[in-house]
PDB file of C-alpha atoms in Angstrom:
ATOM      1  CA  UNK A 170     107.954 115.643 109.240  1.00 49.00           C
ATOM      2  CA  UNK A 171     107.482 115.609 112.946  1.00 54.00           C
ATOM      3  CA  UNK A 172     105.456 112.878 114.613  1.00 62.00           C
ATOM      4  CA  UNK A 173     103.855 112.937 118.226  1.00 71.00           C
ATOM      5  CA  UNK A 174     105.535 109.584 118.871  1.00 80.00           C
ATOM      6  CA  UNK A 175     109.088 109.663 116.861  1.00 89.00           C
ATOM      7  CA  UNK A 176     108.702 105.333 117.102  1.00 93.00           C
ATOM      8  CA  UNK A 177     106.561 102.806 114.878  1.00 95.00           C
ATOM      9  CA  UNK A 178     103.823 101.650 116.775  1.00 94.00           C
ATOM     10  CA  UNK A 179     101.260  98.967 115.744  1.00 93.00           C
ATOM     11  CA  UNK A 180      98.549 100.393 116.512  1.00 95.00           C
ATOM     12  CA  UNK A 181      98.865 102.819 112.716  1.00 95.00           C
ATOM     13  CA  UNK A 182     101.939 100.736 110.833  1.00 97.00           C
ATOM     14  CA  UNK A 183     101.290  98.407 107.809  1.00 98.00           C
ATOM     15  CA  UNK A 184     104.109  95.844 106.775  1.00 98.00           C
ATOM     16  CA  UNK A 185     104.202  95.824 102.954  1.00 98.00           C
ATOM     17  CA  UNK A 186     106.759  93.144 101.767  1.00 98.00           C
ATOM     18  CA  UNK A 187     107.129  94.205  97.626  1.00 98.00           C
ATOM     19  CA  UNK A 188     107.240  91.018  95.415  1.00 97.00           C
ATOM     20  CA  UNK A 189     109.571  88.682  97.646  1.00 97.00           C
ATOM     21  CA  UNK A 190     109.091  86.148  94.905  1.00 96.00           C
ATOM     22  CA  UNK A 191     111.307  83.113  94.352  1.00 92.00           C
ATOM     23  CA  UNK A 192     112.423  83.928  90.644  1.00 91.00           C
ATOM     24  CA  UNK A 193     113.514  87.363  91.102  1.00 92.00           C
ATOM     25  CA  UNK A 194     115.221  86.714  94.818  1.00 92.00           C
ATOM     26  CA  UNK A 195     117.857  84.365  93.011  1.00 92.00           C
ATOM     27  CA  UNK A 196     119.227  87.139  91.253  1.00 93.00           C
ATOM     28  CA  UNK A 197     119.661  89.344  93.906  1.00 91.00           C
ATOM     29  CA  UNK A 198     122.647  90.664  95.212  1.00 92.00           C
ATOM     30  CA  UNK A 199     122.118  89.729  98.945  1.00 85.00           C
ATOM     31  CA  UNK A 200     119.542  87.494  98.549  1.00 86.00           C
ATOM     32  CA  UNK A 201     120.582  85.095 101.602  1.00 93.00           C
ATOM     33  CA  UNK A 202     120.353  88.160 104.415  1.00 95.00           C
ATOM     34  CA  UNK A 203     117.455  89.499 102.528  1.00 96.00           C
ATOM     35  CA  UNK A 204     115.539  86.773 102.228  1.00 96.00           C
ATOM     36  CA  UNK A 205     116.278  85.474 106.039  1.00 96.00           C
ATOM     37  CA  UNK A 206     115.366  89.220 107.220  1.00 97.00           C
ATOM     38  CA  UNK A 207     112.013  88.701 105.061  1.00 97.00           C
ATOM     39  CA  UNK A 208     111.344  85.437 106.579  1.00 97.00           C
ATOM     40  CA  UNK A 209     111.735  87.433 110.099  1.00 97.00           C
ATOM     41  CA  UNK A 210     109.437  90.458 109.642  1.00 98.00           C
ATOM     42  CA  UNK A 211     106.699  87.886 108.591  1.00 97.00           C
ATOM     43  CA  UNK A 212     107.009  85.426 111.231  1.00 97.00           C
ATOM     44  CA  UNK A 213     106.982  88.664 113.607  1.00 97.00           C
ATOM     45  CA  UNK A 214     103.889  90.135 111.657  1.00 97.00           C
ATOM     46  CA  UNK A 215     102.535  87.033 113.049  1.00 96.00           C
ATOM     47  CA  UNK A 216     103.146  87.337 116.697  1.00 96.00           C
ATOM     48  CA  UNK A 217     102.341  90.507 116.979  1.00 96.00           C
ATOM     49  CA  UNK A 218      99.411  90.571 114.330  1.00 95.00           C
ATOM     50  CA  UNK A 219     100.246  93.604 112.641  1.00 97.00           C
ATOM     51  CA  UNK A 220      98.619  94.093 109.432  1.00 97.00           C
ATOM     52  CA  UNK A 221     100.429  92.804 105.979  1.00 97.00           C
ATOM     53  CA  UNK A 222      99.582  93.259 102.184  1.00 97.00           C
ATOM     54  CA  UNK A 223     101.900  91.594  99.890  1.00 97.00           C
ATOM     55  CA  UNK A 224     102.661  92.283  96.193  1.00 98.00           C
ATOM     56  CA  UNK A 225     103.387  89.744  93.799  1.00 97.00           C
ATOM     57  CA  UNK A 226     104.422  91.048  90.205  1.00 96.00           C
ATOM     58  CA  UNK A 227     102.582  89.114  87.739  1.00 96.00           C
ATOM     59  CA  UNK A 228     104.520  86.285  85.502  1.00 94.00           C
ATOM     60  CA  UNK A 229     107.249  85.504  88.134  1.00 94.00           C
ATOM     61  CA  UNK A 230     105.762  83.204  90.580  1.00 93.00           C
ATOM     62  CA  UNK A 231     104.450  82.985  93.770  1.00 95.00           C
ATOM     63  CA  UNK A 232     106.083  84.512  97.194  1.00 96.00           C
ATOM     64  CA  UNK A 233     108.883  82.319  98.418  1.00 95.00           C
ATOM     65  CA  UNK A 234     106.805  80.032 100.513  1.00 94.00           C
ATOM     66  CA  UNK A 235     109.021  80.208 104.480  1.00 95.00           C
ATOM     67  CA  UNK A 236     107.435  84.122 103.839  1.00 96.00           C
ATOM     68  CA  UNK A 237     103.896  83.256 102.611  1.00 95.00           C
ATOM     69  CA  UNK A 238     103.927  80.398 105.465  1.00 94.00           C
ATOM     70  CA  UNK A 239     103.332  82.555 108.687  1.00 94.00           C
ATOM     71  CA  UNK A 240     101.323  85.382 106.955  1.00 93.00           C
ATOM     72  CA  UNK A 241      98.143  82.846 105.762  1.00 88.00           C
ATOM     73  CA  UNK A 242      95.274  85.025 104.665  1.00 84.00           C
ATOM     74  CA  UNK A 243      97.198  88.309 104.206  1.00 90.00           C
ATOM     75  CA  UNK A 244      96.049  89.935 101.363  1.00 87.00           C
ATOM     76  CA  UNK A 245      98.357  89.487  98.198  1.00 95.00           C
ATOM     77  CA  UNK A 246      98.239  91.718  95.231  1.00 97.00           C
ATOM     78  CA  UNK A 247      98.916  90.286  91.770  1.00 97.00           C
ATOM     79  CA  UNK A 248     100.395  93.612  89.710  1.00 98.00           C
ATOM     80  CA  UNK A 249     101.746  94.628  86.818  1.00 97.00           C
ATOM     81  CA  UNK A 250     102.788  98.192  87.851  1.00 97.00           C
ATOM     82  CA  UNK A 251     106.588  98.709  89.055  1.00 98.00           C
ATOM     83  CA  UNK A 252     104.644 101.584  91.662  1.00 98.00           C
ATOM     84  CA  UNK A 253     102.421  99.664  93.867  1.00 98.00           C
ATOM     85  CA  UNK A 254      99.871 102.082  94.390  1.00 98.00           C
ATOM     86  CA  UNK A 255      99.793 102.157  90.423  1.00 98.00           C
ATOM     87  CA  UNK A 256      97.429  99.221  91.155  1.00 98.00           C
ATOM     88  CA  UNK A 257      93.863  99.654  92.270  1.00 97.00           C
ATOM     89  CA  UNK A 258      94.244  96.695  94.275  1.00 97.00           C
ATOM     90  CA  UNK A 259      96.885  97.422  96.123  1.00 98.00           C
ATOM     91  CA  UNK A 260      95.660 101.240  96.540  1.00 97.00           C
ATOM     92  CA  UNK A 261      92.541 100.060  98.119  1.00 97.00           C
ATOM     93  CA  UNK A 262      94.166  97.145 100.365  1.00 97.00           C
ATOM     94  CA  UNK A 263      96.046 100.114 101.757  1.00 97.00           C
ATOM     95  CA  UNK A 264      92.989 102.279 102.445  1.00 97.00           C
ATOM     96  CA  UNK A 265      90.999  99.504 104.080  1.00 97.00           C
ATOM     97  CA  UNK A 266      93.719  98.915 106.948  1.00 96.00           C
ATOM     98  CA  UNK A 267      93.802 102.859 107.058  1.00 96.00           C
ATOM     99  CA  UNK A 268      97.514 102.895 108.680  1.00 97.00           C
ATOM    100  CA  UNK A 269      99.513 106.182 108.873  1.00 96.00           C
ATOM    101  CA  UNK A 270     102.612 104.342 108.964  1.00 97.00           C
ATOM    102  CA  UNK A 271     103.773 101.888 105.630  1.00 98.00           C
ATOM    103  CA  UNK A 272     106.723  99.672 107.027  1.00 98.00           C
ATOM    104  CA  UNK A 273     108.856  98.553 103.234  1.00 98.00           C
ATOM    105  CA  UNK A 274     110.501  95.733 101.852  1.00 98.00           C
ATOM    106  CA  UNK A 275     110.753  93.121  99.370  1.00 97.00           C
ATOM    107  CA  UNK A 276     112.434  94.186  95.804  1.00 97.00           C
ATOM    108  CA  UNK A 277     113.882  95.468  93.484  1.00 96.00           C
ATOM    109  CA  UNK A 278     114.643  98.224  95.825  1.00 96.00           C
ATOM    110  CA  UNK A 279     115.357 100.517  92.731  1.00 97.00           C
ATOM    111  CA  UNK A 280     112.654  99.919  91.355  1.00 97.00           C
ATOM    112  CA  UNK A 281     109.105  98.827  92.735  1.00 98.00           C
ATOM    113  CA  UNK A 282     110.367  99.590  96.360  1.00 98.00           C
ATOM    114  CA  UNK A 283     111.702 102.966  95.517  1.00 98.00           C
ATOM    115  CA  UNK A 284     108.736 103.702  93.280  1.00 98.00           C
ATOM    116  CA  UNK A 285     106.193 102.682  95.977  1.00 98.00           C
ATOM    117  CA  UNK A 286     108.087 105.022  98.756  1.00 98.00           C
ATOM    118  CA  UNK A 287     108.078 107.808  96.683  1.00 98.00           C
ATOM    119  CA  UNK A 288     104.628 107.885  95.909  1.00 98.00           C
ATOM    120  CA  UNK A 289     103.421 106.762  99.328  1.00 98.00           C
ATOM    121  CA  UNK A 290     105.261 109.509 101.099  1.00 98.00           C
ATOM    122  CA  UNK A 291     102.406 111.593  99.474  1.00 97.00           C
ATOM    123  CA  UNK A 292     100.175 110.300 102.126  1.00 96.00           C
ATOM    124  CA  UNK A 293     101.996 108.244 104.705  1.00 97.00           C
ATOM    125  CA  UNK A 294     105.219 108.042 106.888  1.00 96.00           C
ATOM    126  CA  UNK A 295     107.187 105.948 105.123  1.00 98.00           C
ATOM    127  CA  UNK A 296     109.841 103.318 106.704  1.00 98.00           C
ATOM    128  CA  UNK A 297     112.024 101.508 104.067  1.00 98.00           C
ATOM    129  CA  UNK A 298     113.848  98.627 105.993  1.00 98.00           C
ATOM    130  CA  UNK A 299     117.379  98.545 104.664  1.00 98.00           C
ATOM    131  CA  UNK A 300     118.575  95.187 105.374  1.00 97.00           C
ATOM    132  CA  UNK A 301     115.495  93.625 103.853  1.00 98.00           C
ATOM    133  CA  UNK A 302     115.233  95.165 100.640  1.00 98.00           C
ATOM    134  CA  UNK A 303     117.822  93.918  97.527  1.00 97.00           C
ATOM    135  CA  UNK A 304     118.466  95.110  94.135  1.00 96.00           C
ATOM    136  CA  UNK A 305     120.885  92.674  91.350  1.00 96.00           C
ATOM    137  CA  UNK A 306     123.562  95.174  91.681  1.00 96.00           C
ATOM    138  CA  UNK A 307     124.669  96.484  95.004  1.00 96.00           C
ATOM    139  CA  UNK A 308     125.426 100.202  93.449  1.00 97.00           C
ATOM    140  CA  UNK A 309     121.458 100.007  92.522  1.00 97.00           C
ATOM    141  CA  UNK A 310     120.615  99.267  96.058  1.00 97.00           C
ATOM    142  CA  UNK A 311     123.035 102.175  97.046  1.00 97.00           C
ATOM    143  CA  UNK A 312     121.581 105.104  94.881  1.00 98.00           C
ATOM    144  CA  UNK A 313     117.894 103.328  95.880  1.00 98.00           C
ATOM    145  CA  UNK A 314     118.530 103.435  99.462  1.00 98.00           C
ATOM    146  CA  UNK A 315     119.814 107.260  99.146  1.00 98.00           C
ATOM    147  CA  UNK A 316     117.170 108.403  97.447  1.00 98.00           C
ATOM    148  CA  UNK A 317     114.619 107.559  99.147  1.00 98.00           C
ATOM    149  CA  UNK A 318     116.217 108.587 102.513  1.00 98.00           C
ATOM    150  CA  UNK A 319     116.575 112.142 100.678  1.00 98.00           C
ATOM    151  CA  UNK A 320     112.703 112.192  99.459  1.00 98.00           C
ATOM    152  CA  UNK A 321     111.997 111.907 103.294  1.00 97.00           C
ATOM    153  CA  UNK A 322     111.598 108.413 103.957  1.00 98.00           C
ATOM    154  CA  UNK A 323     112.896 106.940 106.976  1.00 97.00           C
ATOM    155  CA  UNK A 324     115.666 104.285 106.689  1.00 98.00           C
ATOM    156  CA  UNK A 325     115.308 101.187 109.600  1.00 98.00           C
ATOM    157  CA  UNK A 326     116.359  97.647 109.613  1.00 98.00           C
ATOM    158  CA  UNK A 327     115.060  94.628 110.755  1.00 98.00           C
ATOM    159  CA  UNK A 328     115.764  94.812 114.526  1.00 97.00           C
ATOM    160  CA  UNK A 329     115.337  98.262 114.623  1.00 97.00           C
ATOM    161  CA  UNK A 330     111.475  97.596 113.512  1.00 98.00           C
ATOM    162  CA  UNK A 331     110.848  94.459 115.755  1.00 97.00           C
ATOM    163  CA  UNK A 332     111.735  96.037 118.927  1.00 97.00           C
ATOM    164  CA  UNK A 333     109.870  99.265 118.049  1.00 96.00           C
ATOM    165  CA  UNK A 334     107.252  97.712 117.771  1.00 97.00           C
ATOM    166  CA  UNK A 335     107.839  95.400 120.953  1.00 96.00           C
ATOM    167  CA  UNK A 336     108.313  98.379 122.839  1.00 95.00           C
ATOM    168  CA  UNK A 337     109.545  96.364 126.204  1.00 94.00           C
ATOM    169  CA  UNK A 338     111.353  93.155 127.176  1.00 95.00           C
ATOM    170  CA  UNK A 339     110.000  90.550 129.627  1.00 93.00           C
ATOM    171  CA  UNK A 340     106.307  89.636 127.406  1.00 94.00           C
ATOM    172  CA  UNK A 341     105.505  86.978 125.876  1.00 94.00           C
ATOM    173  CA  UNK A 342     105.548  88.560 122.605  1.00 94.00           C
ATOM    174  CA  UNK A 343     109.327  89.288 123.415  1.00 95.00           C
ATOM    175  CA  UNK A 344     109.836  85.696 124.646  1.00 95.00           C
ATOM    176  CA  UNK A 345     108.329  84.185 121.416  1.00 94.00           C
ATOM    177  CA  UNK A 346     110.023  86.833 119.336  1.00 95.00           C
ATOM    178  CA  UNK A 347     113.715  86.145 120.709  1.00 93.00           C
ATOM    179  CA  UNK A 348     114.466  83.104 118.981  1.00 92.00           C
ATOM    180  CA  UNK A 349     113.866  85.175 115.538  1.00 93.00           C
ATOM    181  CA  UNK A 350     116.594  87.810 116.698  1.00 90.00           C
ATOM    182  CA  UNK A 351     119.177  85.325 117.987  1.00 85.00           C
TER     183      UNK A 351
END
């Protein structure tokens, strides 16, 4: 689908990082770059106050605290659903921020993250950032990542979304942002 401006812009994106919980990140298969990437795209959420909902599936703890840290008073949705908009929460967390654009990650990405892209692409532009989404198993990740790419959802990673969304060099967003892509 064609866009007047091809880039993210902050103006219409949403960051939604998908039940980056402590539990179920020590089983993933790249939990360290994950997790660090995660730790990023918050911190930057931050500096550049875009708008954040987390999702925290119910019975496996809280978000891993370095993420929750920087994004104090983001809204976070307990669930049970593996499809995030399955919840009513979440649905309406989404609605009130009223964002064309839904910036992914978190985990499992073959499950809730894949779930919540394909039903979002319904009624958003969906961005699924590839170095910050895990599954256990890297072939799940794989045939995750694929799939959604082939449903129409764009594939990104971590730097790819920060500078977007910077746009230039020579701020002080960019200066306070550097040490986070160094």
């Amino acid at each position: 689908m064609p866009y007047a401006d091809p880039l993210l812009n902050r103006q219409d994106s949403v960051l939604v990082i998908i039940d980056a919980q402590g539990k179920l990140m020590r089983v993933m298969s790249d939990k360290g770059p994950c997790t660090d990437n995660l730790i990023r795209l918050a911190a930057f959420s931050r500096v550049i106050d875009l708008p954040v909902v987390l999702t925290e599936q119910q019975k496996l703890g809280p978000t891993i605290p370095e993420i929750m840290e920087p994004l104090e008073g983001s809204p976070v949705v307990s669930k049970i659903t593996f499809d995030c908009f399955a919840c009513s929460d979440f649905s309406q967390a989404i609605a009130d921020l009223d964002k064309a654009t839904l910036i992914l990650c978190g985990i499992e990405s073959h499950i809730c993250v894949l779930q919540t892209a394909l039903v979002a692409l319904k009624t958003h532009r969906v961005q699924v950032i590839t170095d910050a989404v895990s599954s256990r198993s890297k072939h799940n990740w794989e045939i995750a990542i694929r799939r959604m790419e082939k449903a129409g959802c764009e594939l990104t990673t971590t730097e790819m979304v920060i500078y977007e969304l910077l746009r230039k060099a020579g701020t002080d967003e960019f200066r306070e942002v550097l040490p986070l892509v160094k």
